[in-house]
Coordinates of C-alpha atoms and ligand atoms in Angstrom, one line a residue:
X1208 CA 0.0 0.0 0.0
X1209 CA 1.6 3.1 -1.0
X1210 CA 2.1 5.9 1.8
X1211 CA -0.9 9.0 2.0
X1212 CA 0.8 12.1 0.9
X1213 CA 0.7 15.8 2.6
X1214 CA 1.4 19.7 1.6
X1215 CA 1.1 22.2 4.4
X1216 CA 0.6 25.5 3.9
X1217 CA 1.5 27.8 7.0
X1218 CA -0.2 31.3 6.8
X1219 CA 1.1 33.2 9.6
X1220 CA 3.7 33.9 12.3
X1221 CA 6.8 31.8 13.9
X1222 CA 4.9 30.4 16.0
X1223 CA 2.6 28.8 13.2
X1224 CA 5.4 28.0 11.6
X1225 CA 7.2 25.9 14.2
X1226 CA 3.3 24.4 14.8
X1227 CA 3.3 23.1 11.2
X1228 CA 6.6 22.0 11.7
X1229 CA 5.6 19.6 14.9
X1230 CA 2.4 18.6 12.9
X1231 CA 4.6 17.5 10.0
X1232 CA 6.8 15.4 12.6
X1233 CA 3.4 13.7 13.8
X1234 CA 2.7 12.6 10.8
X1235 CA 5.9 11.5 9.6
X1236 CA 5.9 9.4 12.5
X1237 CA 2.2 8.1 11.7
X1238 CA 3.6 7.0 7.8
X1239 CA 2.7 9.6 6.0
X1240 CA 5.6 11.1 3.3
X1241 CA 5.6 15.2 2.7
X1242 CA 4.0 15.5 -1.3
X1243 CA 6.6 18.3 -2.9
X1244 CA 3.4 20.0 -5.2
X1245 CA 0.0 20.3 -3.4
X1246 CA -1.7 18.2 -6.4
X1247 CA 0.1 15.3 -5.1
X1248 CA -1.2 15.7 -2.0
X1249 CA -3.6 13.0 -0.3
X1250 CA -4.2 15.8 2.3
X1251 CA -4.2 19.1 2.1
X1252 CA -3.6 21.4 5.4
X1253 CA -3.8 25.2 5.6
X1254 CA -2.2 26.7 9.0
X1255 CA -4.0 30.0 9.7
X1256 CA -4.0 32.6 11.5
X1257 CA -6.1 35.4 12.6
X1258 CA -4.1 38.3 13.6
X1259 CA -4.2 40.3 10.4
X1260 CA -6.8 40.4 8.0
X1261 CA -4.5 40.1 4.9
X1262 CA -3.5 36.3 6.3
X1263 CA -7.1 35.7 6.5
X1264 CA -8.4 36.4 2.8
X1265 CA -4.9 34.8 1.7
X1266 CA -6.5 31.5 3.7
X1267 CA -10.4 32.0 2.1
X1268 CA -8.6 32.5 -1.4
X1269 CA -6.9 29.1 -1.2
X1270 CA -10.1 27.5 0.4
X1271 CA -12.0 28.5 -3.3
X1272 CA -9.3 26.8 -4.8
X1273 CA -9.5 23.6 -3.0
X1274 CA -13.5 23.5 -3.5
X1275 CA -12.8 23.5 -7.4
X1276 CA -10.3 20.5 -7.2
X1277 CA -12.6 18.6 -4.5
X1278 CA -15.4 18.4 -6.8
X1279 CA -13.4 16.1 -9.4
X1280 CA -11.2 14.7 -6.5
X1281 CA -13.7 13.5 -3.8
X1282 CA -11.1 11.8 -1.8
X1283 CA -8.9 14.9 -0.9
X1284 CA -8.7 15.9 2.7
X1285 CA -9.0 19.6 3.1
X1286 CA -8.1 20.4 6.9
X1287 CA -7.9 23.9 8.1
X1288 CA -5.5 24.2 11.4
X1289 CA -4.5 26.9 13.8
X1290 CA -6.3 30.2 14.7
X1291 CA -9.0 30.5 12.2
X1292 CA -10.3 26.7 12.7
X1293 CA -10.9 28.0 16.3
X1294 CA -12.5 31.6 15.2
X1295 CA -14.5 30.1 11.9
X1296 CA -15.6 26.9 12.9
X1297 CA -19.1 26.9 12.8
X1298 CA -19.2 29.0 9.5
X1299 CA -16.5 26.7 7.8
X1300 CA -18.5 23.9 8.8
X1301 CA -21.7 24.6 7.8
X1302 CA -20.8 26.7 4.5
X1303 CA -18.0 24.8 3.3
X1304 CA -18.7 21.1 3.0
X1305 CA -15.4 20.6 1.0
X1306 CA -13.7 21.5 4.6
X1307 CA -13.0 18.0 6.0
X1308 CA -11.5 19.0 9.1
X1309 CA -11.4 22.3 11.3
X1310 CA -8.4 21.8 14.2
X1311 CA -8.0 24.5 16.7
X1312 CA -4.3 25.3 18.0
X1313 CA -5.4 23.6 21.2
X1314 CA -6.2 20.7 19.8
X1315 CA -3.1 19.6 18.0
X1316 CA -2.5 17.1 20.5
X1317 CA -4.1 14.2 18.9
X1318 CA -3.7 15.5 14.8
X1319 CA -2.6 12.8 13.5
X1320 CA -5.5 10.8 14.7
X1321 CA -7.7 13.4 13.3
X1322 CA -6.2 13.4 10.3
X1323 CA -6.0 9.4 10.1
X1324 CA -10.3 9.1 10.6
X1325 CA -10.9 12.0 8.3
X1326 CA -8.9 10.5 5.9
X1327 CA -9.8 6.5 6.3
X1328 CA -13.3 7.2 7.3
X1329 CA -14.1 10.0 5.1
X1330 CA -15.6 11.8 8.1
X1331 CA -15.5 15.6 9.0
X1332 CA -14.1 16.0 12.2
X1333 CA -14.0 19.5 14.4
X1334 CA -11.5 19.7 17.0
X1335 CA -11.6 22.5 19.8
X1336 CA -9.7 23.8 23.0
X1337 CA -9.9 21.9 25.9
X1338 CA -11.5 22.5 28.7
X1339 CA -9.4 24.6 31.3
X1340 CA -8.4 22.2 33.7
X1341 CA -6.7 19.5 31.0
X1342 CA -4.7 23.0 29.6
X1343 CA -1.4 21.6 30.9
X1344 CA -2.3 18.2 29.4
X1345 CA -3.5 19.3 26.0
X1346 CA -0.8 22.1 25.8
X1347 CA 2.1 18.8 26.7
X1348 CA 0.8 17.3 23.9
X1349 CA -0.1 20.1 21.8
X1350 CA 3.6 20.5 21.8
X1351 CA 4.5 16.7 20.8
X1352 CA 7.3 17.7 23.4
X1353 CA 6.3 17.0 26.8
X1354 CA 8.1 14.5 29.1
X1355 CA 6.2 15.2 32.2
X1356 CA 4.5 11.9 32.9
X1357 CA 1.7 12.8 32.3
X1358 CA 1.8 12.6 27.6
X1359 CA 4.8 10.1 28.3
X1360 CA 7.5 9.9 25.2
X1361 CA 5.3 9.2 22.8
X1362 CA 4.3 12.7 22.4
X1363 CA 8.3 14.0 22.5
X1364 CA 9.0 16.8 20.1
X1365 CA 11.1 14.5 17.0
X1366 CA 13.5 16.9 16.7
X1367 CA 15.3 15.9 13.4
X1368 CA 12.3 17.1 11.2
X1369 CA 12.8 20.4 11.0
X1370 CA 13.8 22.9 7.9
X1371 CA 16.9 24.4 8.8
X1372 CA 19.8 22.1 10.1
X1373 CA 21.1 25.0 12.1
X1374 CA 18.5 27.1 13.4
X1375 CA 15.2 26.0 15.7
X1376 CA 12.4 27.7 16.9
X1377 CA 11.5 26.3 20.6
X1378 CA 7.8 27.5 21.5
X1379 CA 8.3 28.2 25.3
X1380 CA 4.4 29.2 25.8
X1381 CA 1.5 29.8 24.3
X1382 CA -1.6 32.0 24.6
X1383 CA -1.4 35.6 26.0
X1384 CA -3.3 37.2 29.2
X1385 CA -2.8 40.6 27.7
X1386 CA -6.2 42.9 27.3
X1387 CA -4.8 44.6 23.9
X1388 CA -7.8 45.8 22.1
X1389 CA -7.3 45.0 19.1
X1390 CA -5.8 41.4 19.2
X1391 CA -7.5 38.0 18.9
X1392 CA -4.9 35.6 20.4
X1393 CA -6.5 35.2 23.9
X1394 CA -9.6 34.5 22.3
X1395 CA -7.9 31.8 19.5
X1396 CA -4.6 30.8 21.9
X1397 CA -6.4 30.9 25.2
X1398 CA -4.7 31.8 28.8
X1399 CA -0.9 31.5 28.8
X1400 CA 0.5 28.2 29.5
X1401 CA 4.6 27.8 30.2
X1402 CA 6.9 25.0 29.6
X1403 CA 8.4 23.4 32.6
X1404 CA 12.4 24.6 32.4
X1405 CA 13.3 21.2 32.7
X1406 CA 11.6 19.7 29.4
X1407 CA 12.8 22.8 27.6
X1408 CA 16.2 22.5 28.3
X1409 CA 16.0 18.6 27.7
X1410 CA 14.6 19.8 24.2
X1411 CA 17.0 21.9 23.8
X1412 CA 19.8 19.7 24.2
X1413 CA 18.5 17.2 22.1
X1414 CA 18.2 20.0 19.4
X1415 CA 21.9 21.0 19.5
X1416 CA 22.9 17.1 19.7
X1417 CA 21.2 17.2 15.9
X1418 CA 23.3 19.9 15.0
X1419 CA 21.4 23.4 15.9
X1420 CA 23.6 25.7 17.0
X1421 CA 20.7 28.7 17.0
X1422 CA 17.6 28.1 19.0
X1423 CA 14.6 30.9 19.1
X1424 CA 12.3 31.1 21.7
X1425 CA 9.1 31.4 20.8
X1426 CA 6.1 32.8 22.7
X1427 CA 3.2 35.4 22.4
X1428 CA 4.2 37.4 25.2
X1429 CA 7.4 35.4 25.3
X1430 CA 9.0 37.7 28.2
X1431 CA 5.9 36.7 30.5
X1432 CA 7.5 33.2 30.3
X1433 CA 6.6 31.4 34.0
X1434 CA 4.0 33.6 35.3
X1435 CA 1.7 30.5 35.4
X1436 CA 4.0 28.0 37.0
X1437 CA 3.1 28.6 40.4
X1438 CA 5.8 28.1 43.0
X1439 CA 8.4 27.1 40.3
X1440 CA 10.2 30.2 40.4
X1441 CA 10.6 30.5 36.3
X1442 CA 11.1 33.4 34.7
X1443 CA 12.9 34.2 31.1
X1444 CA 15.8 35.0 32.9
X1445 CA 16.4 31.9 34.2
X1446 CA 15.3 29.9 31.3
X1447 CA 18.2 32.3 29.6
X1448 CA 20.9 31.2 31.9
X1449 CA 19.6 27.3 32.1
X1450 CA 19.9 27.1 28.1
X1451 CA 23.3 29.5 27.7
X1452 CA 25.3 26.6 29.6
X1453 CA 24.6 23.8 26.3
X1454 CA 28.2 24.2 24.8
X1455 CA 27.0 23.9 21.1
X1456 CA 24.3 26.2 21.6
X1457 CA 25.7 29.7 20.3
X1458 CA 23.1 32.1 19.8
X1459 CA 19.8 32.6 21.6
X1460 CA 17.2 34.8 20.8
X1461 CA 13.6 35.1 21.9
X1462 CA 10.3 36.8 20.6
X1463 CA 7.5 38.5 20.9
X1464 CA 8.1 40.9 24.1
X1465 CA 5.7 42.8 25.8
X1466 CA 7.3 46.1 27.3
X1467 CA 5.3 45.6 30.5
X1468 CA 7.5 42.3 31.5
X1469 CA 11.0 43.8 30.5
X1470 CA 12.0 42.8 34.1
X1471 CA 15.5 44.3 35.9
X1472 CA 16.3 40.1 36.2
X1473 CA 16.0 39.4 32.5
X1474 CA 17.9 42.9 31.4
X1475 CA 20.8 41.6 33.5
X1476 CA 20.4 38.1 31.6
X1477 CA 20.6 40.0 28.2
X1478 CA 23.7 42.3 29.7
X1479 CA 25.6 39.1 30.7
X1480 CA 25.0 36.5 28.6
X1481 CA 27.1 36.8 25.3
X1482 CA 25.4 34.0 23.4
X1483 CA 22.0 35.7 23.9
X1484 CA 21.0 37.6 20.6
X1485 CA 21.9 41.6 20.8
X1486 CA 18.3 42.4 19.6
X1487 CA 15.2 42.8 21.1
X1488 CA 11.6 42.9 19.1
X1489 CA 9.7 45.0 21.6
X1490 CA 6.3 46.1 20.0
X1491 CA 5.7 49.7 21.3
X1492 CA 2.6 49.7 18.6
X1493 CA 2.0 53.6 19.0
X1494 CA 4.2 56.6 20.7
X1495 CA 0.6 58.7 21.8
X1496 CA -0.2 58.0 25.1
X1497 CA -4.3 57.9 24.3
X1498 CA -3.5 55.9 21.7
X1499 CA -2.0 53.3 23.9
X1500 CA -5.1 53.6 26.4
X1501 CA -7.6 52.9 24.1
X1502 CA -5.2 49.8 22.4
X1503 CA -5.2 48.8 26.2
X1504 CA -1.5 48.1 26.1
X1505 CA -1.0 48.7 30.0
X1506 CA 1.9 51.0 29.5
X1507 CA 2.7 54.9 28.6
X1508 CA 5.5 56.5 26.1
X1509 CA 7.5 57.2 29.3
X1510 CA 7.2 53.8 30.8
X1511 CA 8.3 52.3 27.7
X1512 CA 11.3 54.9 27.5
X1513 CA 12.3 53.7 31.4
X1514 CA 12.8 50.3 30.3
X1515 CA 14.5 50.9 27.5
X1516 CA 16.8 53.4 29.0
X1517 CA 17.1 50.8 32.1
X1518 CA 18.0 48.3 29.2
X1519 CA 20.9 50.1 27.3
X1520 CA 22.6 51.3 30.4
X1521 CA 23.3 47.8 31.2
X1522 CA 23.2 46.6 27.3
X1523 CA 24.1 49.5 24.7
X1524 CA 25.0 47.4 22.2
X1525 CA 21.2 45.5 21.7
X1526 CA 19.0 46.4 18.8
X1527 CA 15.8 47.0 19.2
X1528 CA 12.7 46.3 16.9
X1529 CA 9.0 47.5 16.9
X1530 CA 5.4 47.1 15.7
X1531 CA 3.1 49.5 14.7
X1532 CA -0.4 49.7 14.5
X1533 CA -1.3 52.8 12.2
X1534 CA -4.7 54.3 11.9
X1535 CA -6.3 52.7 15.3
X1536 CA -10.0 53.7 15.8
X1537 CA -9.1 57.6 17.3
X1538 CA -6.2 58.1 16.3
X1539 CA -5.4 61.5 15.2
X1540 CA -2.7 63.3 13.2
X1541 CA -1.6 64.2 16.0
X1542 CA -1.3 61.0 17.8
X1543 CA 0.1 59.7 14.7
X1544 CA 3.1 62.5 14.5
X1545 CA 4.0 60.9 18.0
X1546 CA 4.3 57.6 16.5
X1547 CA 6.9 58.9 14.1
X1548 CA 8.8 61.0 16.6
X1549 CA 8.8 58.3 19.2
X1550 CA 10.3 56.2 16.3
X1551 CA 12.5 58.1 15.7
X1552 CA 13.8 59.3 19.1
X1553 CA 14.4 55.1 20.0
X1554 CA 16.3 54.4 16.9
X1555 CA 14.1 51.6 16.0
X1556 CA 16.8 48.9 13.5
X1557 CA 13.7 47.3 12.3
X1558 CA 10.0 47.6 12.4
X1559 CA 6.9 45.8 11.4
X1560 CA 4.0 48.4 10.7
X1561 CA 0.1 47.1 10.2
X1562 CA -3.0 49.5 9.0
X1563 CA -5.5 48.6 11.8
X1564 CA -7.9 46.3 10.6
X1565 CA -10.8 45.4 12.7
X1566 CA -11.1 42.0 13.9
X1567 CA -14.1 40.5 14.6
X1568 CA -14.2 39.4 18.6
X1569 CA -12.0 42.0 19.5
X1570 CA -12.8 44.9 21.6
X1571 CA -11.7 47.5 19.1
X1572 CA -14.1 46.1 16.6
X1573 CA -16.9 47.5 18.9
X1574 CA -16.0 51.3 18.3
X1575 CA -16.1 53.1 14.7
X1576 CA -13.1 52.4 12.6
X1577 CA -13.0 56.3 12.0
X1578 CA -9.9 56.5 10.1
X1579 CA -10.0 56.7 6.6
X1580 CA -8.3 54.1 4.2
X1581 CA -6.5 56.5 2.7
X1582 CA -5.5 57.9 5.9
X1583 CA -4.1 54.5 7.2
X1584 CA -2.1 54.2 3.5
X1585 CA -0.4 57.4 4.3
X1586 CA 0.5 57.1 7.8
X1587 CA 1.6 53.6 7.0
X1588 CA 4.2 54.6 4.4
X1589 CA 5.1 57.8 6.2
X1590 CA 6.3 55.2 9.2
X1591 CA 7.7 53.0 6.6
X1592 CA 9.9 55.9 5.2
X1593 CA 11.0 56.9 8.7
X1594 CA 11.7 53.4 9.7
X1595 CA 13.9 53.3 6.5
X1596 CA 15.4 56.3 6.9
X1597 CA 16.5 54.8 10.4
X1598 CA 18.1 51.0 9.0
X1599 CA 19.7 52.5 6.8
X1600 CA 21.4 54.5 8.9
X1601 CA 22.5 51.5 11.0
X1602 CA 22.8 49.6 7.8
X1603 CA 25.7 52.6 6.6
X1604 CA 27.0 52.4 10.2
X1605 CA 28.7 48.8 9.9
X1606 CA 30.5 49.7 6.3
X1607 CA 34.3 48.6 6.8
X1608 CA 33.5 46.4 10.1
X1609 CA 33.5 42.6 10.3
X1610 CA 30.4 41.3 11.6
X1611 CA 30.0 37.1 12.3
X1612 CA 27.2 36.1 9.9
X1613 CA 25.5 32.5 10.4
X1614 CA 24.7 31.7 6.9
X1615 CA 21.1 30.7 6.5
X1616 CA 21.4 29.7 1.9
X1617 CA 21.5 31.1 -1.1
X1618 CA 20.8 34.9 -1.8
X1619 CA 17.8 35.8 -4.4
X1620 CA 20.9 37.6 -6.0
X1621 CA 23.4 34.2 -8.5
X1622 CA 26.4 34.0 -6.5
X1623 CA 25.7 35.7 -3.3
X1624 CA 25.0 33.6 0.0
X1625 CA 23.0 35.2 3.2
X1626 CA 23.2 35.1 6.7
X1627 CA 22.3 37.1 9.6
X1628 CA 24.7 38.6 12.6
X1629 CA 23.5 38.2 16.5
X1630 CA 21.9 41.5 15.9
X1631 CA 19.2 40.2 13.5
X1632 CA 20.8 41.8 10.1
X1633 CA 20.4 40.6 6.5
X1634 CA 24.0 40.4 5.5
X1635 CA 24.8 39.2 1.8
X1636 CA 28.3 38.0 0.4
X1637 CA 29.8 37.1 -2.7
X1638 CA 30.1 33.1 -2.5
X1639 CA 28.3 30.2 -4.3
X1640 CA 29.6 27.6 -1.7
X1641 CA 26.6 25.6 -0.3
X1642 CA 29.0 24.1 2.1
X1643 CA 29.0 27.6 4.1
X1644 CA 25.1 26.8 5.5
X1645 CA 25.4 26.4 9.1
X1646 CA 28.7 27.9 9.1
X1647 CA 29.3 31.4 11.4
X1648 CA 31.8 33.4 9.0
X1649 CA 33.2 36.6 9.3
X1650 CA 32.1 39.2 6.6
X1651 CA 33.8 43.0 6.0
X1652 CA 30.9 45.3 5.4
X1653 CA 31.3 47.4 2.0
X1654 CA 27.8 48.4 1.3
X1655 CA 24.4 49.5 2.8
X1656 CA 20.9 48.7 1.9
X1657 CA 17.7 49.2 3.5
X1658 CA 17.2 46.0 4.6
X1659 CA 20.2 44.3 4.7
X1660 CA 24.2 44.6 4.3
X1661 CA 26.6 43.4 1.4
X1662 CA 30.1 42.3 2.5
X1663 CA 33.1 40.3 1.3
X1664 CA 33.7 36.8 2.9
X1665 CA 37.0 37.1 4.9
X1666 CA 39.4 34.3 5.8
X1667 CA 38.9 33.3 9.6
X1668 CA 42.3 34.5 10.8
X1669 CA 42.0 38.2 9.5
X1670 CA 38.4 38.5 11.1
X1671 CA 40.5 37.5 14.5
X1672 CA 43.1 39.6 13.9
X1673 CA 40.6 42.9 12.7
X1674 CA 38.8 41.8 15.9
X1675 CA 41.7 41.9 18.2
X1676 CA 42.7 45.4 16.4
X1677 CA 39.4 46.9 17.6
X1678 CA 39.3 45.4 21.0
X1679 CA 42.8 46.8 21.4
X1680 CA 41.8 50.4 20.2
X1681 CA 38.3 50.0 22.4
X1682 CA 40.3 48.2 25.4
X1683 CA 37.0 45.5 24.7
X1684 CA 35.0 44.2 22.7
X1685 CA 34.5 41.4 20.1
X1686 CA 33.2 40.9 16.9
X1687 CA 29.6 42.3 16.6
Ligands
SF4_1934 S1 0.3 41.1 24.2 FE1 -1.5 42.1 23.2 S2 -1.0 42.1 21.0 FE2 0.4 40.6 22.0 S3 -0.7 38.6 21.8 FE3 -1.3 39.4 23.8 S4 -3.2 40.5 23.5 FE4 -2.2 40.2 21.4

């Protein structure tokens, strides 16, 4: 009997990303083989997510598409997974009988069971969160990681499928207690649930033992790490320090921070660990204070400005990255100057800017979306110039310095291979050697873009000795 085929589509963040990933490794285990095109497939998944509304109509799109070929191809499982199974599941179910299956985040645990009747039995199958007091349970297994006795090994993370022999994404926690007005995630991802240190450092290990030398923590809040395991005594901080003593671990970086959790303990982490990445993607998502109140974030311009002064008086040499919200319901031209003078007056290196787009469930969607479109368009590429304006800047700032790229593959650009430093940044060199992925390899800056750097490949020994030059001028330092 030949092996059931699968394509999976992920629509959506790192974290649906590394979901897909552990889904793929369930069903790998189970017997089922990866198809290469999607009309090969046996099974057809879609990994959604509900954040932003251009994810969405990317997800309704492809779920036209699949209703066409399941007319002359009966025996296709369509299964739609992650944040929009949970949000849409009535309507997909009843609307769209060519939707076999409908699998919220919280209910990956069993997938490839799910997948296995839908497929054998030709049944449609709706999978939801679990109730609240199985959350640890569900979340164990949700992660396909859990060694805690209770999910047993069965349900350990298989930590050679993954995409990138190098790099990993660890998911630390999931779900998010925040009140932000306009976000859906505590509604789709539920309460936030941590991962025991223990089992995460056990992953871990077994992660660098298959040759990962970059691990990213992953979490929605991902700085709020331990503030549901009661008595434990985790925190980020300490996850930091448990994970920075694997020796073939040597770069780790975490995301998505919330400014409210940037704590003194996990600032110190940051300042003393060198193998922790020197950037840190901490959405401030407006600079107007009323904007910020009605968003709900639970802190001001100023507060945010504390922390981050707190931050580079211990750590001047980390990065930091933003998202913006433009054209919230209120928000003024005014409002909306603040945003680009706050912007400005941090230094943002990178930043990820949205047009607000209600979303249904949210609070925000209860008041008028009073800003124009065309207001929203022009704030958004007035933020996107200023955010420009401010990476290239950094981006000219390197030109001449050696920075230690890991290289991720081939550029878009014939004969040029890519990488990124510890601070996050696109760096491109002149090199066609596919021997090089994995590799950390110094790189002379000669030219700035706005999203990236173009250097020269140097040999190792003159990267040591240009590093020892500038230590010796600085009386410190290394190579960025
Ligand atoms: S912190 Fe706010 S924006 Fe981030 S996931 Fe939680 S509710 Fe959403």
């Amino acid at each position: 009997m030949t092996e059931p085929r699968y394509h999976l589509t992920s629509y959506g963040c790192q974290m649906n990303k590394l979901d897909s990933e552990l889904v793929e490794a369930r069903l790998q285990q189970r017997g089922y083989r990866p198809a290469v095109d999607e009309e090969d497939a046996d099974v057809v998944l879609i990994n959604t997510c509900s954040v932003r509304q251009h994810a969405e109509d990317r997800v309704w799109s492809k779920l036209g598409k699949l209703r066409v070929r399941k007319r002359t191809e009966p025996s296709l499982v369509v299964g739609v997974l992650g944040c929009m199974a949970q949000e849409h599941k009535r309507y997909m179910l009843s609307r769209m009988p060519h939707v076999d299956m409908v699998v919220g985040p919280s209910a990956f645990g069993d997938i490839d069971d799910t997948i296995e009747e839908a497929r054998v039995k030709n049944a449609r199958i709706a999978a939801e969160r679990a109730p609240a007091n199985t959350r640890h349970e569900v979340f164990g297994a949700n992660m396909l990681s859990v060694d805690d006795g209770v999910s047993g090994d069965r349900i350990r993370r298989d930590v050679k499928v993954r995409p990138v022999k190098s790099q990993a994404y660890m998911s630390i926690m999931r779900g998010c207690n925040m009140p932000c007005s306009y976000c859906i995630v505590p509604t789709t991802r539920g309460d936030e649930v941590s991962r025991p240190i223990a089992t995460l450092v056990d992953e871990a290990n077994r992660l660098c033992d298959d040759g990962v030398t970059e691990i990213t923590l992953l979490g929605q809040t991902v700085n709020a790490y331990g503030r549901d395991l009661k008595g434990q005594g985790a925190d980020l901080s300490k996850l930091l320090r448990a994970l920075h003593e694997i020796p073939a671990l040597r770069r780790l970086a975490f995301i998505t921070s919330h400014p409210n959790f940037l704590s003194p303990d996990l600032i110190t982490a940051m300042a003393e660990l060198p193998k922790v990445a020197k950037f840190l993607h901490l959405p401030a998502q407006s600079g107007s204070n009323r904007v910020l109140k009605a968003m709900r974030r639970g802190y001001t311009v100023e507060r945010y400005r504390k922390r981050i002064d707190q931050l580079w008086a211990q750590a001047p040499d980390i990065e930091l990255h933003s998202d913006w919200i433009v054209g919230h319901p209120g928000e003024t031209e005014e409002d909306f100057e603040q945003t680009v003078q706050f912007c400005k007056e941090i230094g943002f290196a990178q930043s990820y800017i949205f047009k607000y787009s209600p979303r249904p469930g949210t609070l925000s969607s209860e008041v008028e979306d009073d800003v124009p479109t065309a207001d929203k368009e022009r704030r958004n590429q007035v933020l996107l110039a200023t955010q420009e304006e401010l990476s290239i800047a950094k981006n000219r700032a390197l030109i001449g310095s050696t920075v230690e790229v890991l290289v991720e593959g081939q550029s878009k650009v014939a004969g040029r291979m890519t990488g990124r430093t510890a601070q996050h940044r696109l760096v491109h060199f002149e090199s066609d050697d596919a021997g090089l992925v994995g590799q950390y390899v110094p790189v002379r800056v000669r030219e700035a873009l706005s999203h990236s750097c173009v250097g020269d490949l140097l040999a190792q020994d003159a990267a040591e000795e240009s590093a020892r030059d500038r230590a010796a001028a600085a009386g410190a330092g290394s190579v960025a």
